[in-house]
mmCIF file of N, CA, C and O in Angstrom:
data_model
loop_
_atom_site.group_PDB
_atom_site.id
_atom_site.type_symbol
_atom_site.label_atom_id
_atom_site.label_comp_id
_atom_site.label_asym_id
_atom_site.label_seq_id
_atom_site.Cartn_x
_atom_site.Cartn_y
_atom_site.Cartn_z
ATOM 1 N N MET A 1 0.838 -1.081 -0.144
ATOM 2 C CA MET A 1 -0.639 0.172 0.171
ATOM 3 C C MET A 1 1.191 1.376 0.097
ATOM 4 O O MET A 1 2.319 1.465 0.864
ATOM 5 N N SER A 2 0.498 2.544 -0.570
ATOM 6 C CA SER A 2 1.679 3.603 -0.623
ATOM 7 C C SER A 2 1.407 4.560 0.369
ATOM 8 O O SER A 2 -0.080 4.191 1.580
ATOM 9 N N ALA A 3 2.219 4.878 0.694
ATOM 10 C CA ALA A 3 2.158 6.029 1.573
ATOM 11 C C ALA A 3 0.914 6.681 2.440
ATOM 12 O O ALA A 3 0.716 7.260 2.534
ATOM 13 N N GLU A 4 0.858 7.246 -0.162
ATOM 14 C CA GLU A 4 -0.469 8.740 0.691
ATOM 15 C C GLU A 4 -1.629 7.698 0.564
ATOM 16 O O GLU A 4 -2.424 8.600 1.267
ATOM 17 N N LYS A 5 -1.465 6.003 0.026
ATOM 18 C CA LYS A 5 -2.943 5.981 0.557
ATOM 19 C C LYS A 5 -2.777 5.562 2.348
ATOM 20 O O LYS A 5 -4.408 6.265 3.407
ATOM 21 N N ASN A 6 -2.321 4.768 3.106
ATOM 22 C CA ASN A 6 -2.174 5.122 4.418
ATOM 23 C C ASN A 6 -1.889 6.399 5.248
ATOM 24 O O ASN A 6 -3.189 6.406 6.168
ATOM 25 N N LEU A 7 -2.276 7.439 4.558
ATOM 26 C CA LEU A 7 -1.760 8.374 5.069
ATOM 27 C C LEU A 7 -3.323 8.620 4.973
ATOM 28 O O LEU A 7 -3.915 9.625 6.428
ATOM 29 N N ALA A 8 -3.648 8.842 3.715
ATOM 30 C CA ALA A 8 -5.710 8.915 4.048
ATOM 31 C C ALA A 8 -6.585 8.610 5.002
ATOM 32 O O ALA A 8 -7.222 9.130 5.317
ATOM 33 N N ILE A 9 -6.181 7.381 4.691
ATOM 34 C CA ILE A 9 -6.221 6.071 6.170
ATOM 35 C C ILE A 9 -6.044 7.038 7.073
ATOM 36 O O ILE A 9 -7.354 6.789 7.673
ATOM 37 N N LEU A 10 -4.987 7.497 7.676
ATOM 38 C CA LEU A 10 -4.945 8.035 8.662
ATOM 39 C C LEU A 10 -6.330 9.343 8.979
ATOM 40 O O LEU A 10 -6.349 9.166 10.205
ATOM 41 N N VAL A 11 -6.115 10.613 8.055
ATOM 42 C CA VAL A 11 -6.354 10.928 8.173
ATOM 43 C C VAL A 11 -7.901 10.702 8.782
ATOM 44 O O VAL A 11 -8.170 12.140 9.185
ATOM 45 N N GLU A 12 -8.413 10.157 7.521
ATOM 46 C CA GLU A 12 -10.573 9.766 7.505
ATOM 47 C C GLU A 12 -10.515 9.225 8.984
ATOM 48 O O GLU A 12 -11.732 9.438 9.832
ATOM 49 N N ARG A 13 -9.336 8.252 9.949
ATOM 50 C CA ARG A 13 -10.124 7.630 10.496
ATOM 51 C C ARG A 13 -9.462 8.461 11.652
ATOM 52 O O ARG A 13 -10.881 8.407 12.609
ATOM 53 N N ARG A 14 -9.309 9.435 12.026
ATOM 54 C CA ARG A 14 -8.655 11.386 13.086
ATOM 55 C C ARG A 14 -9.952 11.612 12.758
ATOM 56 O O ARG A 14 -10.512 11.912 13.856
ATOM 57 N N ASP A 15 -10.002 11.721 11.925
ATOM 58 C CA ASP A 15 -11.275 12.745 12.202
ATOM 59 C C ASP A 15 -13.011 12.019 11.949
ATOM 60 O O ASP A 15 -13.138 13.285 13.267
ATOM 61 N N ARG A 16 -13.196 10.883 11.674
ATOM 62 C CA ARG A 16 -13.988 10.050 11.873
ATOM 63 C C ARG A 16 -14.417 10.372 14.200
ATOM 64 O O ARG A 16 -15.631 10.544 14.365
ATOM 65 N N ILE A 17 -12.612 10.045 13.638
ATOM 66 C CA ILE A 17 -12.954 10.129 15.770
ATOM 67 C C ILE A 17 -12.942 11.886 16.585
ATOM 68 O O ILE A 17 -13.614 11.593 17.539
ATOM 69 N N ARG A 18 -12.608 13.392 15.688
ATOM 70 C CA ARG A 18 -13.253 13.478 16.243
ATOM 71 C C ARG A 18 -14.153 14.523 16.218
ATOM 72 O O ARG A 18 -14.963 14.478 17.091
ATOM 73 N N GLU A 19 -14.741 13.603 15.048
ATOM 74 C CA GLU A 19 -16.478 14.386 15.038
ATOM 75 C C GLU A 19 -17.182 13.272 16.143
ATOM 76 O O GLU A 19 -18.228 13.760 16.518
ATOM 77 N N TRP A 20 -16.595 11.688 16.482
ATOM 78 C CA TRP A 20 -17.703 11.373 17.278
ATOM 79 C C TRP A 20 -17.056 12.007 19.047
ATOM 80 O O TRP A 20 -18.840 11.647 19.574
ATOM 81 N N LEU A 21 -15.762 12.850 18.883
ATOM 82 C CA LEU A 21 -16.252 13.071 20.510
ATOM 83 C C LEU A 21 -16.830 14.472 20.344
ATOM 84 O O LEU A 21 -16.887 14.786 21.348
ATOM 85 N N THR A 22 -16.788 15.315 18.850
ATOM 86 C CA THR A 22 -17.832 16.074 19.506
ATOM 87 C C THR A 22 -19.258 15.945 19.416
ATOM 88 O O THR A 22 -19.489 16.670 20.243
ATOM 89 N N ARG A 23 -19.413 15.246 18.816
ATOM 90 C CA ARG A 23 -20.615 14.997 19.679
ATOM 91 C C ARG A 23 -21.401 14.587 21.052
ATOM 92 O O ARG A 23 -21.996 14.235 21.683
ATOM 93 N N GLN A 24 -20.024 13.368 21.022
ATOM 94 C CA GLN A 24 -20.379 12.336 22.396
ATOM 95 C C GLN A 24 -19.636 12.436 23.347
ATOM 96 O O GLN A 24 -19.965 12.609 25.302
ATOM 97 N N ALA A 25 -18.450 13.417 23.768
ATOM 98 C CA ALA A 25 -18.000 13.429 24.361
ATOM 99 C C ALA A 25 -17.266 15.254 24.181
ATOM 100 O O ALA A 25 -16.012 14.654 24.867
ATOM 101 N N GLU A 26 -17.750 16.198 23.912
ATOM 102 C CA GLU A 26 -17.358 17.046 24.025
ATOM 103 C C GLU A 26 -16.232 17.822 25.436
ATOM 104 O O GLU A 26 -15.286 18.288 24.920
ATOM 105 N N HIS A 27 -16.940 17.041 25.849
ATOM 106 C CA HIS A 27 -16.189 17.977 27.468
ATOM 107 C C HIS A 27 -14.107 17.529 27.709
ATOM 108 O O HIS A 27 -13.674 17.960 27.915
ATOM 109 N N THR A 28 -13.925 16.268 26.142
ATOM 110 C CA THR A 28 -12.860 15.746 26.539
ATOM 111 C C THR A 28 -11.205 16.860 26.790
ATOM 112 O O THR A 28 -10.361 16.501 26.726
ATOM 113 N N ASP A 29 -11.463 17.300 25.882
ATOM 114 C CA ASP A 29 -11.140 19.011 25.243
ATOM 115 C C ASP A 29 -10.456 19.940 26.236
ATOM 116 O O ASP A 29 -9.641 19.937 26.938
ATOM 117 N N SER A 30 -11.610 19.676 27.582
ATOM 118 C CA SER A 30 -11.130 20.894 28.396
ATOM 119 C C SER A 30 -10.958 19.765 29.449
ATOM 120 O O SER A 30 -9.666 20.309 30.434
ATOM 121 N N GLU A 31 -11.360 18.226 29.885
ATOM 122 C CA GLU A 31 -11.682 17.539 31.255
ATOM 123 C C GLU A 31 -9.801 16.769 30.409
ATOM 124 O O GLU A 31 -10.040 16.075 29.790
ATOM 125 N N GLN A 32 -9.105 17.244 31.699
ATOM 126 C CA GLN A 32 -8.458 15.693 30.848
ATOM 127 C C GLN A 32 -7.546 14.902 32.220
ATOM 128 O O GLN A 32 -6.887 14.568 32.932
ATOM 129 N N LYS A 33 -8.523 13.945 32.786
ATOM 130 C CA LYS A 33 -8.656 12.943 34.026
ATOM 131 C C LYS A 33 -7.600 11.922 33.713
ATOM 132 O O LYS A 33 -6.901 11.618 34.446
ATOM 133 N N HIS A 34 -7.350 12.198 32.414
ATOM 134 C CA HIS A 34 -6.392 10.514 32.182
ATOM 135 C C HIS A 34 -4.686 11.344 31.991
ATOM 136 O O HIS A 34 -3.717 10.586 32.726
ATOM 137 N N LEU A 35 -4.574 12.981 33.310
ATOM 138 C CA LEU A 35 -2.818 13.165 33.854
ATOM 139 C C LEU A 35 -2.630 13.390 34.921
ATOM 140 O O LEU A 35 -2.378 13.282 35.142
ATOM 141 N N ASP A 36 -4.336 12.394 35.196
ATOM 142 C CA ASP A 36 -4.396 11.846 36.463
ATOM 143 C C ASP A 36 -3.551 11.147 37.431
ATOM 144 O O ASP A 36 -4.411 10.034 36.963
ATOM 145 N N SER A 37 -2.849 10.746 37.587
ATOM 146 C CA SER A 37 -1.836 9.644 37.824
ATOM 147 C C SER A 37 -2.738 8.652 38.796
ATOM 148 O O SER A 37 -3.712 8.703 39.661
ATOM 149 N N GLY A 38 -2.661 6.668 38.447
ATOM 150 C CA GLY A 38 -3.437 5.506 39.030
ATOM 151 C C GLY A 38 -5.140 5.848 39.196
ATOM 152 O O GLY A 38 -5.797 4.863 39.932
ATOM 153 N N THR A 39 -5.541 7.169 38.312
ATOM 154 C CA THR A 39 -7.161 7.203 38.055
ATOM 155 C C THR A 39 -7.398 5.860 36.295
ATOM 156 O O THR A 39 -6.829 5.173 36.231
ATOM 157 N N PRO A 40 -8.679 5.346 35.586
ATOM 158 C CA PRO A 40 -9.016 4.553 35.600
ATOM 159 C C PRO A 40 -9.125 5.346 34.088
ATOM 160 O O PRO A 40 -8.967 5.141 32.827
ATOM 161 N N GLU A 41 -8.820 6.397 34.106
ATOM 162 C CA GLU A 41 -8.657 7.097 32.718
ATOM 163 C C GLU A 41 -7.824 7.939 32.329
ATOM 164 O O GLU A 41 -7.285 6.972 30.628
ATOM 165 N N GLN A 42 -6.719 7.630 33.313
ATOM 166 C CA GLN A 42 -5.731 7.302 32.771
ATOM 167 C C GLN A 42 -4.892 5.513 31.633
ATOM 168 O O GLN A 42 -4.515 5.910 30.984
ATOM 169 N N ALA A 43 -5.741 4.594 32.242
ATOM 170 C CA ALA A 43 -5.089 4.037 32.496
ATOM 171 C C ALA A 43 -5.568 3.212 31.077
ATOM 172 O O ALA A 43 -5.478 2.686 30.050
ATOM 173 N N TYR A 44 -7.257 3.905 30.229
ATOM 174 C CA TYR A 44 -7.438 3.933 29.386
ATOM 175 C C TYR A 44 -7.715 4.681 28.302
ATOM 176 O O TYR A 44 -7.031 4.190 26.986
ATOM 177 N N TRP A 45 -6.724 5.807 28.489
ATOM 178 C CA TRP A 45 -5.589 6.815 28.458
ATOM 179 C C TRP A 45 -4.141 5.970 27.166
ATOM 180 O O TRP A 45 -4.393 5.842 26.740
ATOM 181 N N HIS A 46 -4.021 4.923 28.455
ATOM 182 C CA HIS A 46 -2.899 4.093 27.327
ATOM 183 C C HIS A 46 -3.067 3.165 26.838
ATOM 184 O O HIS A 46 -3.112 2.529 26.282
ATOM 185 N N HIS A 47 -3.848 2.510 26.910
ATOM 186 C CA HIS A 47 -4.977 1.192 26.702
ATOM 187 C C HIS A 47 -5.574 2.152 25.001
ATOM 188 O O HIS A 47 -4.686 1.398 23.894
ATOM 189 N N GLY A 48 -5.336 2.896 24.204
ATOM 190 C CA GLY A 48 -6.083 3.178 23.655
ATOM 191 C C GLY A 48 -5.068 4.191 22.844
ATOM 192 O O GLY A 48 -4.731 3.458 21.555
ATOM 193 N N TYR A 49 -3.808 4.129 23.713
ATOM 194 C CA TYR A 49 -2.927 4.939 22.837
ATOM 195 C C TYR A 49 -2.390 3.772 22.445
ATOM 196 O O TYR A 49 -1.197 3.088 21.086
ATOM 197 N N GLN A 50 -2.113 2.753 23.065
ATOM 198 C CA GLN A 50 -1.565 1.239 23.068
ATOM 199 C C GLN A 50 -1.796 0.374 21.349
ATOM 200 O O GLN A 50 -1.550 0.197 20.953
ATOM 201 N N ALA A 51 -3.487 0.896 21.193
ATOM 202 C CA ALA A 51 -3.815 0.087 20.438
ATOM 203 C C ALA A 51 -3.666 1.232 19.066
ATOM 204 O O ALA A 51 -4.014 0.315 18.158
ATOM 205 N N ALA A 52 -3.581 2.571 19.387
ATOM 206 C CA ALA A 52 -3.620 3.286 18.146
ATOM 207 C C ALA A 52 -1.649 3.203 17.500
ATOM 208 O O ALA A 52 -1.671 2.473 16.139
ATOM 209 N N LEU A 53 -1.049 3.651 18.184
ATOM 210 C CA LEU A 53 0.402 2.425 17.944
ATOM 211 C C LEU A 53 0.061 0.757 17.218
ATOM 212 O O LEU A 53 0.737 0.957 16.139
ATOM 213 N N ASP A 54 0.346 0.771 17.819
ATOM 214 C CA ASP A 54 -0.574 -0.697 17.688
ATOM 215 C C ASP A 54 -1.308 -0.883 15.340
ATOM 216 O O ASP A 54 -0.802 -1.680 14.897
ATOM 217 N N ASP A 55 -1.901 -0.578 15.716
ATOM 218 C CA ASP A 55 -3.335 0.011 14.737
ATOM 219 C C ASP A 55 -1.699 0.453 13.338
ATOM 220 O O ASP A 55 -1.961 0.177 12.331
ATOM 221 N N MET A 56 -1.359 1.663 13.909
ATOM 222 C CA MET A 56 -0.501 1.666 13.153
ATOM 223 C C MET A 56 0.384 1.532 12.660
ATOM 224 O O MET A 56 1.251 1.063 11.055
ATOM 225 N N LEU A 57 1.713 0.446 13.573
ATOM 226 C CA LEU A 57 2.418 0.069 13.284
ATOM 227 C C LEU A 57 1.402 -1.729 12.281
ATOM 228 O O LEU A 57 2.630 -2.103 11.286
ATOM 229 N N LYS A 58 0.562 -2.003 12.396
ATOM 230 C CA LYS A 58 0.270 -2.935 10.878
ATOM 231 C C LYS A 58 -0.261 -2.650 10.153
ATOM 232 O O LYS A 58 -0.105 -2.972 9.336
ATOM 233 N N LEU A 59 -0.785 -0.904 10.245
ATOM 234 C CA LEU A 59 -0.986 0.620 9.197
ATOM 235 C C LEU A 59 0.537 0.106 8.130
ATOM 236 O O LEU A 59 0.390 -0.377 6.517
ATOM 237 N N LEU A 60 1.581 -0.180 8.244
ATOM 238 C CA LEU A 60 3.076 0.640 7.781
ATOM 239 C C LEU A 60 3.543 -0.851 8.137
ATOM 240 O O LEU A 60 4.190 -1.430 6.510
ATOM 241 N N SER A 61 2.408 -2.471 7.663
ATOM 242 C CA SER A 61 3.825 -3.131 7.598
ATOM 243 C C SER A 61 3.001 -4.011 6.225
ATOM 244 O O SER A 61 3.243 -5.174 6.280
ATOM 245 N N LEU A 62 1.656 -3.318 5.717
ATOM 246 C CA LEU A 62 0.822 -4.111 4.724
ATOM 247 C C LEU A 62 2.213 -3.844 3.324
ATOM 248 O O LEU A 62 2.286 -3.039 3.828
#
């Protein structure tokens, strides 16, 4: 898969998530609970981030 196609896929994924956040969880822009050590929000943030990195690695290895 070309780098341009990979980039387009990533931009589309990002934009869909941004749209969803705007509709479903607008407060995430101002609330940063994931920065509070030991919170469930921090654990979920790290889980989501590692999942995103895993997706990127899979995409780039195609």
